[in-house]
Short mmCIF file of C-alpha atoms in Angstrom, two decimals:
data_model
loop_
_atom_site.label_atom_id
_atom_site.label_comp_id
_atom_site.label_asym_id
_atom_site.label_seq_id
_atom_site.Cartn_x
_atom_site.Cartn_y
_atom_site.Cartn_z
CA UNK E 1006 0.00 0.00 0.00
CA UNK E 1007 1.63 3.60 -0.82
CA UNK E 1008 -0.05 6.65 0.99
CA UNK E 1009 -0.44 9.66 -0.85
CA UNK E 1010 -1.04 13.36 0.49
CA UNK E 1011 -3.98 15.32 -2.24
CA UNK E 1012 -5.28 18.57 -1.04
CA UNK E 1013 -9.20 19.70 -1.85
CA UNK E 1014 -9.27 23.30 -2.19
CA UNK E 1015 -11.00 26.22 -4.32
CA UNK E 1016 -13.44 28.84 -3.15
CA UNK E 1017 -15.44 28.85 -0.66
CA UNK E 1018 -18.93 27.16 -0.81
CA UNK E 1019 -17.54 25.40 -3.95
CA UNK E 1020 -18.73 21.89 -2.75
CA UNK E 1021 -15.22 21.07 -1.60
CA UNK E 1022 -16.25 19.45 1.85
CA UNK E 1023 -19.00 17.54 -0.12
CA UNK E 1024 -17.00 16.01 -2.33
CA UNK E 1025 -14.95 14.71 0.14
CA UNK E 1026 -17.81 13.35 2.04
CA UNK E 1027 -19.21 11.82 -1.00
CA UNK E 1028 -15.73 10.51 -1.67
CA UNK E 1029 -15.14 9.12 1.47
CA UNK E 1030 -18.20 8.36 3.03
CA UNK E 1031 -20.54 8.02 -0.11
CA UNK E 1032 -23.01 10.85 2.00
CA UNK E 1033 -24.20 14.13 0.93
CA UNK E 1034 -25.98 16.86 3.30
CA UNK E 1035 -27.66 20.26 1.87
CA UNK E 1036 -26.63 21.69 5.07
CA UNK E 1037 -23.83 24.60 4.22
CA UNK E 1038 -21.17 24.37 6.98
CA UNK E 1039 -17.99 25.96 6.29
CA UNK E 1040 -14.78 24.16 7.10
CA UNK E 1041 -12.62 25.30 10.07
CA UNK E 1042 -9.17 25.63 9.01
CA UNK E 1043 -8.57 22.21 7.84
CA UNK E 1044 -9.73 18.17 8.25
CA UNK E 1045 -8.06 15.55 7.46
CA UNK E 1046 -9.49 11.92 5.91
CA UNK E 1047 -8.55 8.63 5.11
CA UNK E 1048 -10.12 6.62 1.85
CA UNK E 1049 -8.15 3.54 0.29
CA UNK E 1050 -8.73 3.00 -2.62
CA UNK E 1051 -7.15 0.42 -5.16
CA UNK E 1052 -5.75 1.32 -8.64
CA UNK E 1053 -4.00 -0.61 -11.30
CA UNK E 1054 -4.10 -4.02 -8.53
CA UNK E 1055 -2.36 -1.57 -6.29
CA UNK E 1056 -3.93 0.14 -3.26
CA UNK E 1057 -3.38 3.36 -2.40
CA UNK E 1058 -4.07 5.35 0.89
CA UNK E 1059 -5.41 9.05 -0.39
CA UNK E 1060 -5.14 11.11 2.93
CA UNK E 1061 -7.76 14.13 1.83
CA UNK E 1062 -6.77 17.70 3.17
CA UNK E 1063 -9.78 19.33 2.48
CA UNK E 1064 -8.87 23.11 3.24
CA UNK E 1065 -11.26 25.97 4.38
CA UNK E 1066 -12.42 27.97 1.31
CA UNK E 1067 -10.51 31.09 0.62
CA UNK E 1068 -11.44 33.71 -2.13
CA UNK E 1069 -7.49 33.94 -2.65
CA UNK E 1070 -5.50 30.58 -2.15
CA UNK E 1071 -2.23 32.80 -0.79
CA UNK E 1072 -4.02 33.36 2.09
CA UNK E 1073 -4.41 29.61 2.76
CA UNK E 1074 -1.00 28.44 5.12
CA UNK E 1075 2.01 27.15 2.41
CA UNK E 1076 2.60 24.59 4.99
CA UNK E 1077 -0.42 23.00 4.32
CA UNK E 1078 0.06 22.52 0.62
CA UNK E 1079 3.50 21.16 1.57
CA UNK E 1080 4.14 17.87 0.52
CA UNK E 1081 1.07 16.78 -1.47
CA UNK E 1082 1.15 14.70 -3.98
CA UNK E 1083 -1.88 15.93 -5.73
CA UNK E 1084 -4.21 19.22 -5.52
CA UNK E 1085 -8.36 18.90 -6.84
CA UNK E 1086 -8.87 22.49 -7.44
CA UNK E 1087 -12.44 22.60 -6.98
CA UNK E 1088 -14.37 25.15 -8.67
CA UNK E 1089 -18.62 25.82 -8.81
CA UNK E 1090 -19.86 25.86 -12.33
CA UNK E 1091 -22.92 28.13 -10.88
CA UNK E 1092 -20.71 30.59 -9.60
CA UNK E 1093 -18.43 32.62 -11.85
CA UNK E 1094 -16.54 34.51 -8.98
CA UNK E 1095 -15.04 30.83 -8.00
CA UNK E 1096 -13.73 30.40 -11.15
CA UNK E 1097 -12.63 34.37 -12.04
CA UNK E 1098 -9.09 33.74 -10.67
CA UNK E 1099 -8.68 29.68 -11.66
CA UNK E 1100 -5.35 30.67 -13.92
CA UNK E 1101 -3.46 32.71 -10.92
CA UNK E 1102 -4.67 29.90 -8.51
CA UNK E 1103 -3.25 26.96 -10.37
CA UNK E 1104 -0.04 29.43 -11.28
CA UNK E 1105 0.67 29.78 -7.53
CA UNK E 1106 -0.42 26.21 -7.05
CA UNK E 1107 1.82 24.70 -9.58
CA UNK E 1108 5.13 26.81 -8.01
CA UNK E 1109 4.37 25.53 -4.74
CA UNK E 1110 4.07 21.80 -6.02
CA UNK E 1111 6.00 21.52 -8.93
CA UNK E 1112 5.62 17.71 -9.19
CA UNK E 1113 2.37 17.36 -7.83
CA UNK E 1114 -0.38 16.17 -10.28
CA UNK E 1115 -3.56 19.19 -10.65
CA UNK E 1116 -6.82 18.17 -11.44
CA UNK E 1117 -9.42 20.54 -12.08
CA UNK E 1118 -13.22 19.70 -11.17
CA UNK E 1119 -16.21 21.69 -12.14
CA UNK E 1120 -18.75 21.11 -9.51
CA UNK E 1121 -22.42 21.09 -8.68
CA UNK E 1122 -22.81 20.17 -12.44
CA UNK E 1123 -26.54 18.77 -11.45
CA UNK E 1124 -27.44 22.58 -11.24
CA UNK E 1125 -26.27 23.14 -14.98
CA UNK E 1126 -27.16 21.84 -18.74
CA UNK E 1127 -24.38 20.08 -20.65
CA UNK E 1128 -24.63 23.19 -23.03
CA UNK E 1129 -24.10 25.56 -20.43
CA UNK E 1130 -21.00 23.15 -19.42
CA UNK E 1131 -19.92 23.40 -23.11
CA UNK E 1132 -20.22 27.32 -23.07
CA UNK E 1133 -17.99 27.40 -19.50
CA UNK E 1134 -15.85 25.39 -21.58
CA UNK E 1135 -14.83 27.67 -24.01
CA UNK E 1136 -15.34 30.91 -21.10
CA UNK E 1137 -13.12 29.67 -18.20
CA UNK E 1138 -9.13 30.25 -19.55
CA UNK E 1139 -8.04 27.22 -17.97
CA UNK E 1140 -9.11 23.46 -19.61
CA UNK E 1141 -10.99 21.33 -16.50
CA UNK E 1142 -10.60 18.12 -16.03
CA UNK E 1143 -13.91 16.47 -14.84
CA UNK E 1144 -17.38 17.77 -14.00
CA UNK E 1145 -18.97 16.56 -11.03
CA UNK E 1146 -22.04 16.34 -8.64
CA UNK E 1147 -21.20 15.53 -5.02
CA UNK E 1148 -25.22 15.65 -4.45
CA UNK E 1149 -25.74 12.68 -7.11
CA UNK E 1150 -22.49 11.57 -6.34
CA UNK E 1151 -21.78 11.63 -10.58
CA UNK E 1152 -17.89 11.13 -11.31
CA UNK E 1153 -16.75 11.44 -8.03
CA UNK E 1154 -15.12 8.62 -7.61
CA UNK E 1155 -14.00 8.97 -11.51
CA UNK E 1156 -12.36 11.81 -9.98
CA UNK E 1157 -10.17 10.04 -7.52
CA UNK E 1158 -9.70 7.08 -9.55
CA UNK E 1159 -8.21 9.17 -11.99
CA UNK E 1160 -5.92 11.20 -9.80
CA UNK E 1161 -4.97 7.64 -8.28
CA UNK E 1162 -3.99 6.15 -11.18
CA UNK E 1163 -1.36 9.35 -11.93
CA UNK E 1164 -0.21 9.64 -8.46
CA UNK E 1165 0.97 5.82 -8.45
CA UNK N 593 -108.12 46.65 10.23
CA UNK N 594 -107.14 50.24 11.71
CA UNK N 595 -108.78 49.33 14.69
CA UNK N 596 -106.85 46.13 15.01
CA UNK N 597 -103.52 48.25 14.81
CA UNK N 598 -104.48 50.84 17.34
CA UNK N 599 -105.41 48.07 19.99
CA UNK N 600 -102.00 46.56 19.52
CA UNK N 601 -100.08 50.12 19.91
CA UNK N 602 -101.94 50.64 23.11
CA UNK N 603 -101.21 47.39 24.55
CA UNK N 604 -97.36 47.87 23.64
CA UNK N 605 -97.70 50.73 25.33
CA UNK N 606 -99.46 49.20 28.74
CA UNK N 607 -96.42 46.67 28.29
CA UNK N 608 -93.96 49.04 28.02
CA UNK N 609 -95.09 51.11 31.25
CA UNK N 610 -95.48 48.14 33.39
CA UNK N 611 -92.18 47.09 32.44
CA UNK N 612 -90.85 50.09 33.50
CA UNK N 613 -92.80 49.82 36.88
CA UNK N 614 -92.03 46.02 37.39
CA UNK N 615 -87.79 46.84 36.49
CA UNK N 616 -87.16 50.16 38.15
CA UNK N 617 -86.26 49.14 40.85
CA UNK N 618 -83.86 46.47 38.87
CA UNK N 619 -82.16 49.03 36.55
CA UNK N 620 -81.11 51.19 39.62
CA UNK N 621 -79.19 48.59 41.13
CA UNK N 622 -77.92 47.58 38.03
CA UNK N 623 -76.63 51.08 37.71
CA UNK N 624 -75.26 50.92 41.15
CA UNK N 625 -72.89 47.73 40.12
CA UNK N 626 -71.63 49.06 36.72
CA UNK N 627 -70.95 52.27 38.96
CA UNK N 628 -68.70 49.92 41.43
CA UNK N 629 -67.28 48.26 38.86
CA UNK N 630 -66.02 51.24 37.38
CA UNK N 631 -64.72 52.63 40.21
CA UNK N 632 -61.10 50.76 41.21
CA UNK N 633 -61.04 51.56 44.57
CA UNK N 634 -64.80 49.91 45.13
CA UNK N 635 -63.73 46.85 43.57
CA UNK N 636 -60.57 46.67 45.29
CA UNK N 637 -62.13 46.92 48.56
CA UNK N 638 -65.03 44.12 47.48
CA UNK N 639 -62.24 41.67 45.76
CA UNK N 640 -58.65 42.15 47.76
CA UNK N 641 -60.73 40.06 50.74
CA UNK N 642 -61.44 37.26 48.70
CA UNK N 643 -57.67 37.29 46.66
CA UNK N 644 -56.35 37.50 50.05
CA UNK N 645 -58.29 34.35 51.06
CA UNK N 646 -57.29 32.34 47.87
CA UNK N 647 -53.62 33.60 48.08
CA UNK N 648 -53.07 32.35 51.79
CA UNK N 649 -55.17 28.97 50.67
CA UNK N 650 -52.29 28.62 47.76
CA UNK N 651 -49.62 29.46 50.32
CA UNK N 652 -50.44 27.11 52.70
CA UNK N 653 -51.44 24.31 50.20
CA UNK N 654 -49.48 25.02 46.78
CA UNK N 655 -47.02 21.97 47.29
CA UNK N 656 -50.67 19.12 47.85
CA UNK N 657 -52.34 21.32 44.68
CA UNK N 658 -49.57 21.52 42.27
CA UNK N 659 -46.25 19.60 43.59
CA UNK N 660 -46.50 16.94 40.96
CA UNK N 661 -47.27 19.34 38.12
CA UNK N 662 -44.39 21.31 39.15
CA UNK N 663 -42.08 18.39 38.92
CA UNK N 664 -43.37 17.57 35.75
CA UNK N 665 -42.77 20.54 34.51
CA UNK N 666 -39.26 20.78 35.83
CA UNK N 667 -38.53 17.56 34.99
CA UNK N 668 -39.52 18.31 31.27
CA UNK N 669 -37.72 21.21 30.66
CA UNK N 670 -34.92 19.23 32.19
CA UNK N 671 -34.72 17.17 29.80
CA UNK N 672 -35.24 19.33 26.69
CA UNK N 673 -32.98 21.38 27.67
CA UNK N 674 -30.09 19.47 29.11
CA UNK N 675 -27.06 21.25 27.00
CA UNK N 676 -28.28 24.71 28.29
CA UNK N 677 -28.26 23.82 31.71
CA UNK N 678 -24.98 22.15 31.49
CA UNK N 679 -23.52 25.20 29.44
CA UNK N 680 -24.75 27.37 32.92
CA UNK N 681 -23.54 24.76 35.75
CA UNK N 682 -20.45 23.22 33.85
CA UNK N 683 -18.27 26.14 34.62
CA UNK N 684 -19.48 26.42 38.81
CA UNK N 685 -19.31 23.01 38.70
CA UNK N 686 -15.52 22.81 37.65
CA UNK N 687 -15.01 25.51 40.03
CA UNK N 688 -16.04 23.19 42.76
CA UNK N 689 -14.58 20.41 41.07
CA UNK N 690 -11.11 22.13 41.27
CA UNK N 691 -11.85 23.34 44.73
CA UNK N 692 -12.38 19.83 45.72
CA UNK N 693 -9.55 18.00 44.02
CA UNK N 694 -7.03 20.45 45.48
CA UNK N 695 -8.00 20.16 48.72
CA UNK N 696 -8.22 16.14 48.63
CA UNK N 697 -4.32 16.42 47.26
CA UNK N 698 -3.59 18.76 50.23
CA UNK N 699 -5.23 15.86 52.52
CA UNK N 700 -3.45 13.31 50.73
CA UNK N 701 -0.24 15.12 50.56
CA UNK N 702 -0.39 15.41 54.47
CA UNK N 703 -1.23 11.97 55.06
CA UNK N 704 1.85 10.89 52.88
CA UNK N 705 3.93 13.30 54.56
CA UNK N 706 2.39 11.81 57.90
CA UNK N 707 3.30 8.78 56.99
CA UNK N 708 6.47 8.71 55.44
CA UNK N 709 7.56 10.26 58.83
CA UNK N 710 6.55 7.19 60.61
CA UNK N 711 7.93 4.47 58.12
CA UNK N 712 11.53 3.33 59.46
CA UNK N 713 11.45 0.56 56.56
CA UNK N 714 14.48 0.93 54.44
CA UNK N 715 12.43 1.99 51.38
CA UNK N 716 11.27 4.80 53.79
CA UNK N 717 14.12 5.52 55.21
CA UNK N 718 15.78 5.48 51.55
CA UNK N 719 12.84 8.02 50.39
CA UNK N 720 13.53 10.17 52.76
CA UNK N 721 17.04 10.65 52.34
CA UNK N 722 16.95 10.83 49.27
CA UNK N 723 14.15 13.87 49.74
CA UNK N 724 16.38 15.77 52.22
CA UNK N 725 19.44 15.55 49.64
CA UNK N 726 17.67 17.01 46.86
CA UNK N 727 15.65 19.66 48.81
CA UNK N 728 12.51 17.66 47.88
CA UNK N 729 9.29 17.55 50.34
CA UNK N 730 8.34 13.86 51.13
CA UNK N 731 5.37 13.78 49.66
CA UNK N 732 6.54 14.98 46.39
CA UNK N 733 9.09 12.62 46.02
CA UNK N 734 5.48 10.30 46.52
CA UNK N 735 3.45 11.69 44.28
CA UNK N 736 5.97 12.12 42.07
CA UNK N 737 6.21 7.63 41.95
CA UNK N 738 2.31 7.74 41.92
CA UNK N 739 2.19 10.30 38.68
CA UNK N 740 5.15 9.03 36.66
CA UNK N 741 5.62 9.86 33.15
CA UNK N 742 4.66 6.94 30.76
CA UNK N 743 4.94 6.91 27.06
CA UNK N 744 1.24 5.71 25.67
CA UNK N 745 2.08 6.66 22.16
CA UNK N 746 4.45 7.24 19.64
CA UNK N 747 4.01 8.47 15.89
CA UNK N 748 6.55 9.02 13.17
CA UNK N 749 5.46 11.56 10.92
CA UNK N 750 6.53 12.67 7.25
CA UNK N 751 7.41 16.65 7.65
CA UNK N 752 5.40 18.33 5.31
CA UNK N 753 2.97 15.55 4.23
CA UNK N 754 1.91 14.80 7.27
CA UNK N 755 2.05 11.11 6.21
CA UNK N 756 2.67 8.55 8.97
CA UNK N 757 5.87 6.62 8.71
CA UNK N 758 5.35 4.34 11.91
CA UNK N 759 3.21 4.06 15.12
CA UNK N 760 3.32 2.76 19.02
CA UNK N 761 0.64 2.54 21.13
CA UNK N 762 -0.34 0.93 24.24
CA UNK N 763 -4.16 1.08 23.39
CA UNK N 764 -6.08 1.11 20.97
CA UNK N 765 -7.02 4.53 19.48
CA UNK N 766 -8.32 5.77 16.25
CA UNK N 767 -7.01 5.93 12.70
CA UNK N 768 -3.58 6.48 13.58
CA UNK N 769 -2.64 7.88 9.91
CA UNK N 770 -6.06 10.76 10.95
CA UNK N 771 -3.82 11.51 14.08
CA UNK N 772 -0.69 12.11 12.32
CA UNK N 773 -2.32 14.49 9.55
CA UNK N 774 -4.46 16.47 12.18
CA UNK N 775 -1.00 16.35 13.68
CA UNK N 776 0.54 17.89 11.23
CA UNK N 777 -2.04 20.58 10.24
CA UNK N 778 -2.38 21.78 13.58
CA UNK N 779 1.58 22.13 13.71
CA UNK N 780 1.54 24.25 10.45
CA UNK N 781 -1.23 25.85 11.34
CA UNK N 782 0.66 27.45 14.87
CA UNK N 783 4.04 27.47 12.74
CA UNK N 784 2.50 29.94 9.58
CA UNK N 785 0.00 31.67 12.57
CA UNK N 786 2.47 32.49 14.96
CA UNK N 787 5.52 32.67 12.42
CA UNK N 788 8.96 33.26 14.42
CA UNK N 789 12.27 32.48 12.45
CA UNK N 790 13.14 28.77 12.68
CA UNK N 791 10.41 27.80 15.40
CA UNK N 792 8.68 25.10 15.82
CA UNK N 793 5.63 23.60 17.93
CA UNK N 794 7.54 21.31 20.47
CA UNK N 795 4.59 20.22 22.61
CA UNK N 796 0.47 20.16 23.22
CA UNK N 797 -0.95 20.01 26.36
CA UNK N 798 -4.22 18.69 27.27
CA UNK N 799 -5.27 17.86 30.68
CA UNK N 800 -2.60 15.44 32.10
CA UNK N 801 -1.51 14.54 28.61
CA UNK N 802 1.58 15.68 26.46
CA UNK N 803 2.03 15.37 23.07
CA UNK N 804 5.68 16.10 22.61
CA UNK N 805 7.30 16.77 19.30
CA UNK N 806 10.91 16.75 18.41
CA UNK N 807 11.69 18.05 14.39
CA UNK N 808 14.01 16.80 12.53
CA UNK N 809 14.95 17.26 8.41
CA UNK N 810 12.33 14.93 6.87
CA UNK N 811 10.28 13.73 9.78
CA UNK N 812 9.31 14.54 12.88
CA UNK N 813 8.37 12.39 16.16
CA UNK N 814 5.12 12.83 18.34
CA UNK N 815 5.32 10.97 21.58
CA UNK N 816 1.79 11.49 23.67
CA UNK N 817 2.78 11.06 27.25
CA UNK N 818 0.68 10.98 30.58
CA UNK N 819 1.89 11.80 34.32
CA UNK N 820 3.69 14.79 34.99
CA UNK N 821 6.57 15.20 32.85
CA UNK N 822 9.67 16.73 34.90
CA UNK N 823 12.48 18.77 32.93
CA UNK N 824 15.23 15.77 33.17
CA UNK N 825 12.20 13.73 32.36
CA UNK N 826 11.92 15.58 29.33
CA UNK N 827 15.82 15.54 28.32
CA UNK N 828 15.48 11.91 29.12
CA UNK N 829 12.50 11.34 26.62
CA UNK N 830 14.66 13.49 24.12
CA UNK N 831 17.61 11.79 24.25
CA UNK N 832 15.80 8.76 24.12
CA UNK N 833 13.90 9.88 20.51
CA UNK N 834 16.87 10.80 18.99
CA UNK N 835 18.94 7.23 20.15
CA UNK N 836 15.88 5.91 18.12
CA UNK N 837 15.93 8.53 15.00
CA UNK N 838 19.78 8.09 14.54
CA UNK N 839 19.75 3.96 14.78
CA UNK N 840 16.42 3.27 13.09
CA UNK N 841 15.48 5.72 11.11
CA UNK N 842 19.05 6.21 9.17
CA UNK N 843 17.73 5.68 5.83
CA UNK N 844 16.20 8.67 3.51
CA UNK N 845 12.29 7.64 3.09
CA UNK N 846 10.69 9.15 0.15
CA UNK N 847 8.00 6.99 -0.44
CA UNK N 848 6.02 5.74 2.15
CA UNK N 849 4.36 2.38 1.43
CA UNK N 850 3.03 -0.66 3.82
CA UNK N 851 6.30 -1.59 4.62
CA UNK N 852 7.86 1.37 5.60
CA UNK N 853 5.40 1.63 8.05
CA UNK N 854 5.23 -1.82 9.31
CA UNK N 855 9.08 -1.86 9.53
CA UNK N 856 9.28 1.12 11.41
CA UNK N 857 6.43 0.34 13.82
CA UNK N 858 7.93 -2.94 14.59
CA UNK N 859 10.93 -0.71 15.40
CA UNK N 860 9.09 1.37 17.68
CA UNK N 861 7.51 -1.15 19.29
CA UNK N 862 10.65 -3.12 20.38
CA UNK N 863 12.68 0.12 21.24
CA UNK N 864 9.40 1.25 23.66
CA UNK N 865 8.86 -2.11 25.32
CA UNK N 866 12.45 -3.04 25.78
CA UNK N 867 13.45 0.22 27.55
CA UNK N 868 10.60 0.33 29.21
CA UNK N 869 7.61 3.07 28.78
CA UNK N 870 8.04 4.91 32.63
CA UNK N 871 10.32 7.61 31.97
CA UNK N 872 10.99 7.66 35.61
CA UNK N 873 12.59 4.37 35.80
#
């Protein structure tokens, strides 16, 4: 088994929390509570016959991700910027965040997630597409649960 | 059919004025109550007497009318509201709590100090010389034996990943790789919050317990402790850490997989029970 450090962060009220709650505990809640500095979870998951221990930072929301402690960020092996496909101020700053994000983890792998993408149309995802500067990676719904755990599998397979 | 109509007038009329005969004497007393009633110092005079009455009757029998009601109540509200009341008596109660501990130590320090004075054994007499040559009270040197250190657990923890490297632990506790990462977050979070050049959290305190923490390049070493930890207790636990870190821990770990942290627990777990977990031994 290899463990692996992946921090969750983005914007506050992004979903971030409920992704990791649907990732790790397969739950969802409507109920908005906003993450206290930081918690920490465990989810094993197995990829390519290996397994592989994600520890999940999932980081308070911050409008600006330099105001979120470097330390934390130090020595991950993977960042899920998470941003809300309902909310363009989450996704105003995406190329500065993953700038500053790639300098402080050079070698860690970046995925970018569009969430909450029960609350849009697959056109509306296709006009974000060509809006937002940045290419994302996956769409997801932590309320239906759809390509979470794409998501992870995913980042597993190029964190191993 | 006019005459028909005139009768009936005048015997609405004869009505009408023997009403007023018959109820004269009705409408002037009626007159005379609305009058009292209107007037606050009548009806005080008329009611007070019989409020007075029904307040000394509830005085004298308010815990036979409504005792169980009451404790119903009470009881109810009790239980509905159990956090508020604890939120208002937890902090009187500790008070008390506090005041009661530290005078049962004061008892029990006297009655060690009692008897340690009347003990000629050889362990006594031992104790005691050994108290007067380090200027230490009796019963400290006691209570010190009752409340020695012991290492409960022990965590080796990746710097910045927070990653757990190897574990000891007497008992069982939770996810020991959830310990290390809060661990580690709470340590950045005081290092970046509190940011002094080259400092770093070196213990937490809760209750009884330490959690002491001793840095090194790549990895860093939590050892939760309970008793009271003296200062050459603590140089003894540090010495102890790094005997461990410079014999076992030699090579450079980059990846950490199952067997990195089996290997190192094992390692833990031999060095802890061998040398014993009472760091006043």
């Amino acid at each position: 088994m290899i463990s692996k450090k992946v921090i969750l962060t983005g914007s506050f009220g992004v979903g971030k929390t409920s992704l990791f709650n649907q990732f790790v505990y397969n739950r969802f809640s409507d109920k908005y509570l906003t993450t206290i500095g930081v918690k920490v979870n465990k989810k094993v998951i197995e990829v390519k016959g290996e397994e592989l221990s994600i520890l999940l930072w999932d980081i308070a929301g911050e409008v600006s991700q330099d105001k979120v402690p470097v330390s934390y960020f130090l020595g991950a092996s993977g960042v899920i910027y998470v941003f809300d496909l309902t909310r363009p101020t989450t996704f105003k700053n995406i190329e500065r965040d993953i700038e500053y994000l790639k300098g402080l983890l050079p070698n860690g792998v970046t995925k970018i997630v569009g969430n909450k993408c029960d609350l849009v149309t697959p056109e509306q995802i296709t006009e974000l597409r060509k809006e937002i500067e940045i290419p994302f990676d996956i769409t997801t719904s932590a309320k239906t649960g759809e390509n979470v755990n794409e998501l992870f599998l995913k980042l597993g397979e190029e964190l191993i | 059919m006019k005459a028909e109509s005139k009768k009936s007038l005048e015997d609405r009329m004869l009505l009408e004025k023997l009403r007023e005969i018959l109820l004269e004497r009705d409408r002037e007393e009626l007159q005379e109550v609305k009058r009292l009633l209107n007037d606050p110092v009548e009806v005080s005079k008329r009611v007070s007497p019989i409020f007075d009455e029904k307040l000394r009757y509830l005085k004298d029998n308010f815990p036979r009318e409504f005792g169980t009601m009451v404790d119903e109540t009470i009881d109810k509200r009790l239980k509905s509201s159990q956090e508020e009341l604890l939120n208002i008596i937890y902090p009187v109660l500790g008070q008390m709590i506090r005041k009661f501990v530290s005078q049962q130590f004061q008892m029990l320090k006297d009655s060690i100090d009692y008897q340690v004075k009347n003990t000629f054994s050889s362990r006594g007499i031992l104790g005691r010389f050994r108290a007067k040559l380090f200027g230490v009270k009796d019963s400290d040197l006691m209570l010190g034996e009752l409340d020695a250190p012991i290492v409960q657990e022990v965590y080796v923890i990746q710097r910045y990943s927070g990653l757990l490297m190897g574990s000891y632990s007497k008992t069982e506790t939770i996810d020991q790789d959830l310990i290390a990462g809060m661990l580690t977050a709470i340590k950045s979070f005081v290092e970046d919050a509190f940011q002094k050049e080259r400092e770093e959290l070196e213990m937490i305190q809760y209750g009884s317990f330490k959690i002491i923490i001793q840095n090194y390049y790549k990895y860093y070493i939590a050892v939760a402790i309970s008793g009271s930890l003296k200062e050459r207790d603590r140089d003894e636990l540090s010495e102890k850490i790094l005997t461990f870190a410079q014999n076992k821990l030699k090579k450079d770990i980059e990846f950490i997989t199952g067997e990195v942290v089996e290997s190192i627990s094992t390692e833990l777990k031999a060095f802890f029970e061998e040398d014993g977990t009472n760091l006043s031994n």
